[in-house]
Short mmCIF file of C-alpha atoms in Angstrom, two decimals:
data_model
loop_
_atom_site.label_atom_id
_atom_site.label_comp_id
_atom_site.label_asym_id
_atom_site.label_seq_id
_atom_site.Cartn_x
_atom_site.Cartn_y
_atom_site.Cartn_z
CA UNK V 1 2.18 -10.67 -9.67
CA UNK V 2 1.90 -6.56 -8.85
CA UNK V 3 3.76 -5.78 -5.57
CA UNK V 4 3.09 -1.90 -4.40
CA UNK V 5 4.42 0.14 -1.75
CA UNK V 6 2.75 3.66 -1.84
CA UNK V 7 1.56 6.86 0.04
CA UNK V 8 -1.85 6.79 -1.38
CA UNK V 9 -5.28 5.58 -0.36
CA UNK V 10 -6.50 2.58 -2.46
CA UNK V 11 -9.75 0.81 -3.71
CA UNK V 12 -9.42 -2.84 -2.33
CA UNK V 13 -12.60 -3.48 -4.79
CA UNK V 14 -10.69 -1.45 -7.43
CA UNK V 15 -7.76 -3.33 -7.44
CA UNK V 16 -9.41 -6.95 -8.00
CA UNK V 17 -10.00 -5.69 -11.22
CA UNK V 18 -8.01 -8.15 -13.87
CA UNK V 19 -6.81 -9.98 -10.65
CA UNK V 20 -6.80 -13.58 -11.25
CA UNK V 21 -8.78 -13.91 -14.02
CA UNK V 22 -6.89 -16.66 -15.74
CA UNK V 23 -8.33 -20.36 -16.80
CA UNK V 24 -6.85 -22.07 -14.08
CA UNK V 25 -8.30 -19.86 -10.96
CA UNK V 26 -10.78 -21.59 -9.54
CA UNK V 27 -10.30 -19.23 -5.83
CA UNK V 28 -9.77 -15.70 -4.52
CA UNK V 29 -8.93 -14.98 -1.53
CA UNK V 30 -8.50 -11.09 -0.23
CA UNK V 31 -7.37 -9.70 2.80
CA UNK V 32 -6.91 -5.97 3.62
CA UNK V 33 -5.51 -4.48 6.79
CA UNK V 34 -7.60 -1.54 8.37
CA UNK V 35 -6.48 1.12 10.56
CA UNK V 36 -7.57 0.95 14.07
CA UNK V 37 -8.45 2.74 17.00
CA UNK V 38 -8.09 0.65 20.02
CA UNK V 39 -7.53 3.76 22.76
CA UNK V 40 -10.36 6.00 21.59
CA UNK V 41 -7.18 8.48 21.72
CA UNK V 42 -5.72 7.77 18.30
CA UNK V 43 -5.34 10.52 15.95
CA UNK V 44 -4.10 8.99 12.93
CA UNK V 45 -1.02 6.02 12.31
CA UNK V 46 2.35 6.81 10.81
CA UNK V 47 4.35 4.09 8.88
CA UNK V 48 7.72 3.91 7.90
CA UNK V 49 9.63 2.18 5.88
CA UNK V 50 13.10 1.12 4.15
CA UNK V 51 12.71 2.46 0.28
CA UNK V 52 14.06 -0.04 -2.10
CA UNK V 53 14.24 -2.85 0.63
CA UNK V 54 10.49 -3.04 1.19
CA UNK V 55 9.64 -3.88 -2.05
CA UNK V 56 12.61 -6.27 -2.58
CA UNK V 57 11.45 -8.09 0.87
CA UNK V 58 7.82 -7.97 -0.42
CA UNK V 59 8.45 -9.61 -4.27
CA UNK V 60 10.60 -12.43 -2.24
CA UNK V 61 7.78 -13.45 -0.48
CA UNK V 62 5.08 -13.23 -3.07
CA UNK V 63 7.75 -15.53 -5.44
CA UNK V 64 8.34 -17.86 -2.57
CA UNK V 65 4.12 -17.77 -1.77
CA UNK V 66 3.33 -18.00 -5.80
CA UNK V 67 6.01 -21.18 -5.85
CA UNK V 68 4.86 -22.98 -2.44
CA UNK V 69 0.79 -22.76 -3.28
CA UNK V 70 0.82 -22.58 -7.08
CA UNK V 71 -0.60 -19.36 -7.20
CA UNK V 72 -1.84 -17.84 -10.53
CA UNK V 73 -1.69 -14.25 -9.25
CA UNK V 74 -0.87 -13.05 -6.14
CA UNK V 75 -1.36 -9.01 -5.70
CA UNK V 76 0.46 -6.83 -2.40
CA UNK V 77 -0.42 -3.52 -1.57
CA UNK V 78 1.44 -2.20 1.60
CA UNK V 79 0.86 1.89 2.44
CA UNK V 80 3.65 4.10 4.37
CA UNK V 81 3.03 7.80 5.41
CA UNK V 82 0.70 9.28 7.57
CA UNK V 83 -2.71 7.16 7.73
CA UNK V 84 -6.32 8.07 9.14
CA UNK V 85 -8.16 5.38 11.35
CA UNK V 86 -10.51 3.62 8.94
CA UNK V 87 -8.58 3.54 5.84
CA UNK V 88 -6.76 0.46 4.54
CA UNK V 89 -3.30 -0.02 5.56
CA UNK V 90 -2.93 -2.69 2.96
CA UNK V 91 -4.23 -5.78 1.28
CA UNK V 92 -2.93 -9.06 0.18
CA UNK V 93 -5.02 -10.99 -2.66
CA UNK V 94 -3.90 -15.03 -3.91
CA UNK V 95 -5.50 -16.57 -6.48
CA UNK V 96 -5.15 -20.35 -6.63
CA UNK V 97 -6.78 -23.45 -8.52
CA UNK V 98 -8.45 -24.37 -4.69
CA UNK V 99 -9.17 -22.23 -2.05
CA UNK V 100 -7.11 -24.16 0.56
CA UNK V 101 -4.15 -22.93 -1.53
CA UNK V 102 -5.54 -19.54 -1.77
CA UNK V 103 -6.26 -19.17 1.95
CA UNK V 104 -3.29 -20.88 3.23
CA UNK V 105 -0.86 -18.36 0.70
CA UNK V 106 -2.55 -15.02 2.21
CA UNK V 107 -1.94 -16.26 5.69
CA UNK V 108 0.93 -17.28 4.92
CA UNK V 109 2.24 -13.72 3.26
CA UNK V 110 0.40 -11.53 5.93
CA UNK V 111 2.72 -14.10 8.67
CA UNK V 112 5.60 -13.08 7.12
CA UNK V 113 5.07 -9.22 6.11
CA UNK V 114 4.13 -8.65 9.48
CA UNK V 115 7.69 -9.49 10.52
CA UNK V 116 10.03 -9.22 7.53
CA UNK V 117 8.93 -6.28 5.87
CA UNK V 118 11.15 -3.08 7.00
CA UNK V 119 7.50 -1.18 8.10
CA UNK V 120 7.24 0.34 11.51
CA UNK V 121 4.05 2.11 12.86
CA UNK V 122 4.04 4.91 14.88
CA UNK V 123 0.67 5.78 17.08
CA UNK V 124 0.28 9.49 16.74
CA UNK V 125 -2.84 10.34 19.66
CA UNK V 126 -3.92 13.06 21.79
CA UNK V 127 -1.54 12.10 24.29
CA UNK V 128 1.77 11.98 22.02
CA UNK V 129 3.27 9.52 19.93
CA UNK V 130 4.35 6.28 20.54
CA UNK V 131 5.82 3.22 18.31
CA UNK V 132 4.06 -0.31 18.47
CA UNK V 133 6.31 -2.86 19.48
CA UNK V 134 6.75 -6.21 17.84
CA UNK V 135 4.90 -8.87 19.07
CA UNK V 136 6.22 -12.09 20.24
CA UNK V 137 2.56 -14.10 18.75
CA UNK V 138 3.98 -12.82 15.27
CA UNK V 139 7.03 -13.83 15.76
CA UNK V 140 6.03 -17.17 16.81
CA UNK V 141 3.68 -17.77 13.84
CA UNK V 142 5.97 -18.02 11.28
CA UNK V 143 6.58 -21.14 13.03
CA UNK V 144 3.93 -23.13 11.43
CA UNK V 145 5.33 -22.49 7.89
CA UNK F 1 29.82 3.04 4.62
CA UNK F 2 26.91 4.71 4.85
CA UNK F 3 24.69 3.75 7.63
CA UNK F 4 21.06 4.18 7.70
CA UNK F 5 18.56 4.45 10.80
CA UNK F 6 14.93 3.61 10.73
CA UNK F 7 11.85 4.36 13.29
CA UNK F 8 12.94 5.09 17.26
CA UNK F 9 16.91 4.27 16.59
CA UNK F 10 17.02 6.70 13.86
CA UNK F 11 15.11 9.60 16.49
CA UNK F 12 17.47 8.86 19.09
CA UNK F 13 20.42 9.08 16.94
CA UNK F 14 18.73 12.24 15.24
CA UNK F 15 19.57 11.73 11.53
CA UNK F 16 18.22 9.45 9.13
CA UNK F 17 21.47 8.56 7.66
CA UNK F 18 25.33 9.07 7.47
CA UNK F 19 28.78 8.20 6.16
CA UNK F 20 30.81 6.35 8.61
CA UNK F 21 34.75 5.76 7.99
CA UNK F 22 35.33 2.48 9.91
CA UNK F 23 37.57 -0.42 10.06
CA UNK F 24 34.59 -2.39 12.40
CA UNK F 25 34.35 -5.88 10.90
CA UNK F 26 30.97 -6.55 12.06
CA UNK F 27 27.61 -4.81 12.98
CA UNK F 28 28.71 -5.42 16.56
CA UNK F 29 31.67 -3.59 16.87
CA UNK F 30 30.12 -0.76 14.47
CA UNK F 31 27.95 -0.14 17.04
CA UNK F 32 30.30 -0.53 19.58
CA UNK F 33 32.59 1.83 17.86
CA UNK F 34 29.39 4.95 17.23
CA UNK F 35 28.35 4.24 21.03
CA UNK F 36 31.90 5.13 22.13
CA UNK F 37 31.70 8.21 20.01
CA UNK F 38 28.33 10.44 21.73
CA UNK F 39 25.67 9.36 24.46
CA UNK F 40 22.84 9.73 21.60
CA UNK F 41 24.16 6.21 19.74
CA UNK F 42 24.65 4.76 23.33
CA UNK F 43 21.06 5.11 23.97
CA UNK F 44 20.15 3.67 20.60
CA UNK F 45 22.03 0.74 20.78
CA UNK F 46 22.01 0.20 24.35
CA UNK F 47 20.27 -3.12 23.87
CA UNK F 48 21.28 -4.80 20.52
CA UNK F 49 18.61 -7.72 21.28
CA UNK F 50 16.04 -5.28 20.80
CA UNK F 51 17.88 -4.16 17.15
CA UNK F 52 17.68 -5.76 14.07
CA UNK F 53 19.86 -4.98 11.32
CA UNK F 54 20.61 -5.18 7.30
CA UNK F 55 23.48 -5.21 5.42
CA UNK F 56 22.70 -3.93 1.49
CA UNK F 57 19.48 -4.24 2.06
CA UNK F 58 18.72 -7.69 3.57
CA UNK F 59 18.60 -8.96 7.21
CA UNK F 60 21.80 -10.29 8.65
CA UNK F 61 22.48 -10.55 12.04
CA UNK F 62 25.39 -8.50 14.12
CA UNK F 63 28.05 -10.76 13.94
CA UNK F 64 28.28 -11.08 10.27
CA UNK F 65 31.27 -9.81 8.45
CA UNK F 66 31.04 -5.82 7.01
CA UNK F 67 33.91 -6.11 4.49
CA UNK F 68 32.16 -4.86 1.10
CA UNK F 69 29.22 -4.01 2.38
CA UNK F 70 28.21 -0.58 0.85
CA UNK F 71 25.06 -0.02 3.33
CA UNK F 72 24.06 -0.91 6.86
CA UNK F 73 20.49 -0.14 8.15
CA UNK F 74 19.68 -0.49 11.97
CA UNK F 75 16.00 -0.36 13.10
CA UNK F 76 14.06 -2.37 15.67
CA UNK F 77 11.15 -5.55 14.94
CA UNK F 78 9.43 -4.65 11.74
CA UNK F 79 5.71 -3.74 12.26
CA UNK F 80 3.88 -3.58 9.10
CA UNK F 81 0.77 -5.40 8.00
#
């Protein structure tokens, strides 16, 4: 299990390097966030977070994923700082003996990062700044777990 | 206690954290207590729906007891992912 909560641009192709390479894998399953520009006025996207609570929040739910699927790795990579549109804003990678469990355990941590984990993003755009609000549909699907 | 602000509370307020000497005995009347003091906190925690908040480092919710608590965070809905 690696859990990392950092400033600086990463390799999602990189990091799968050693990941899950045990006897027992038999799946991989990846996920990685990307910036986006839904305006066509966004300069870049600011994230900030709660040092030393992020990555406590973060290792809970990679335990709690690695003990409900019977993961054999499970990797989190969540940036913070000032992000350009394009460049991954994190990634999530399970690796399970089937790839129901290794599908279902990446949904499962991206439902709950996406409402647990003390991140907020700030818009930064031609027109000023602004901070996304929570959404209600995230809330809601933690729900099915 | 110190108290710690995160994202569009902790603009408002204007400082990222601070000391607080208080006898409040839950996240409630904290912020009941720091709104009483200056406008700024009133307009930060004019709606405590929209707040969520940790004590130590892990989510509570605003009626739970302070005593011993060493740090209290208040931000609003986590974004990330």
């Amino acid at each position: 299990m690696r859990v990392s909560v950092q400033p600086d641009r990463f390799d999602p192709a990189a990091e799968m390097a050693g990941f899950g390479t045990g006897p027992t894998t038999g799946a991989v399953v990846t996920f990685t966030g990307i910036v986006r520009d839904d305006t066509g006025r966004m300069q870049a996207l600011e994230i900030e977070h709660y040092p030393g609570m992020t990555e406590a929040v973060i290792a809970d739910y990679a335990r709690a994923a690695a003990e409900r699927f019977g993961l054999s790795d499970v990797l989190v990579i969540h940036r913070h700082g000032r992000l350009a549109i394009g460049e991954p804003i994190m990634m999530v990678a399970t690796a399970a003996r089937h790839r129901q469990a290794a599908f279902e355990a990446a949904e499962y941590l991206m439902d709950w990062l996406k409402s647990r984990a003390p991140f907020w993003k700030k818009e930064v755009g031609a027109d000023g700044e602004s901070w996304v609000a929570a959404k209600d549909s995230d809330e809601d699907a933690l729900g099915r777990w | 206690m110190e108290v710690v602000y995160f994202a569009w509370v902790r603009e408002r307020i204007g400082l990222p954290r601070e000391s607080v000497t208080t006898a409040a005995a839950t996240p409630r009347a904290l912020i009941a207590e720091l709104s009483a003091r200056e406008p700024r906190y009133g307009a930060a925690f004019a709606d405590p729906s929209a707040l969520r908040v940790a004590l130590d480092r892990k989510l509570s919710d605003f009626d739970a007891p302070l005593a011993g608590v060493r740090e209290v965070a208040f931000f609003p809905p986590m974004t990330g992912g």
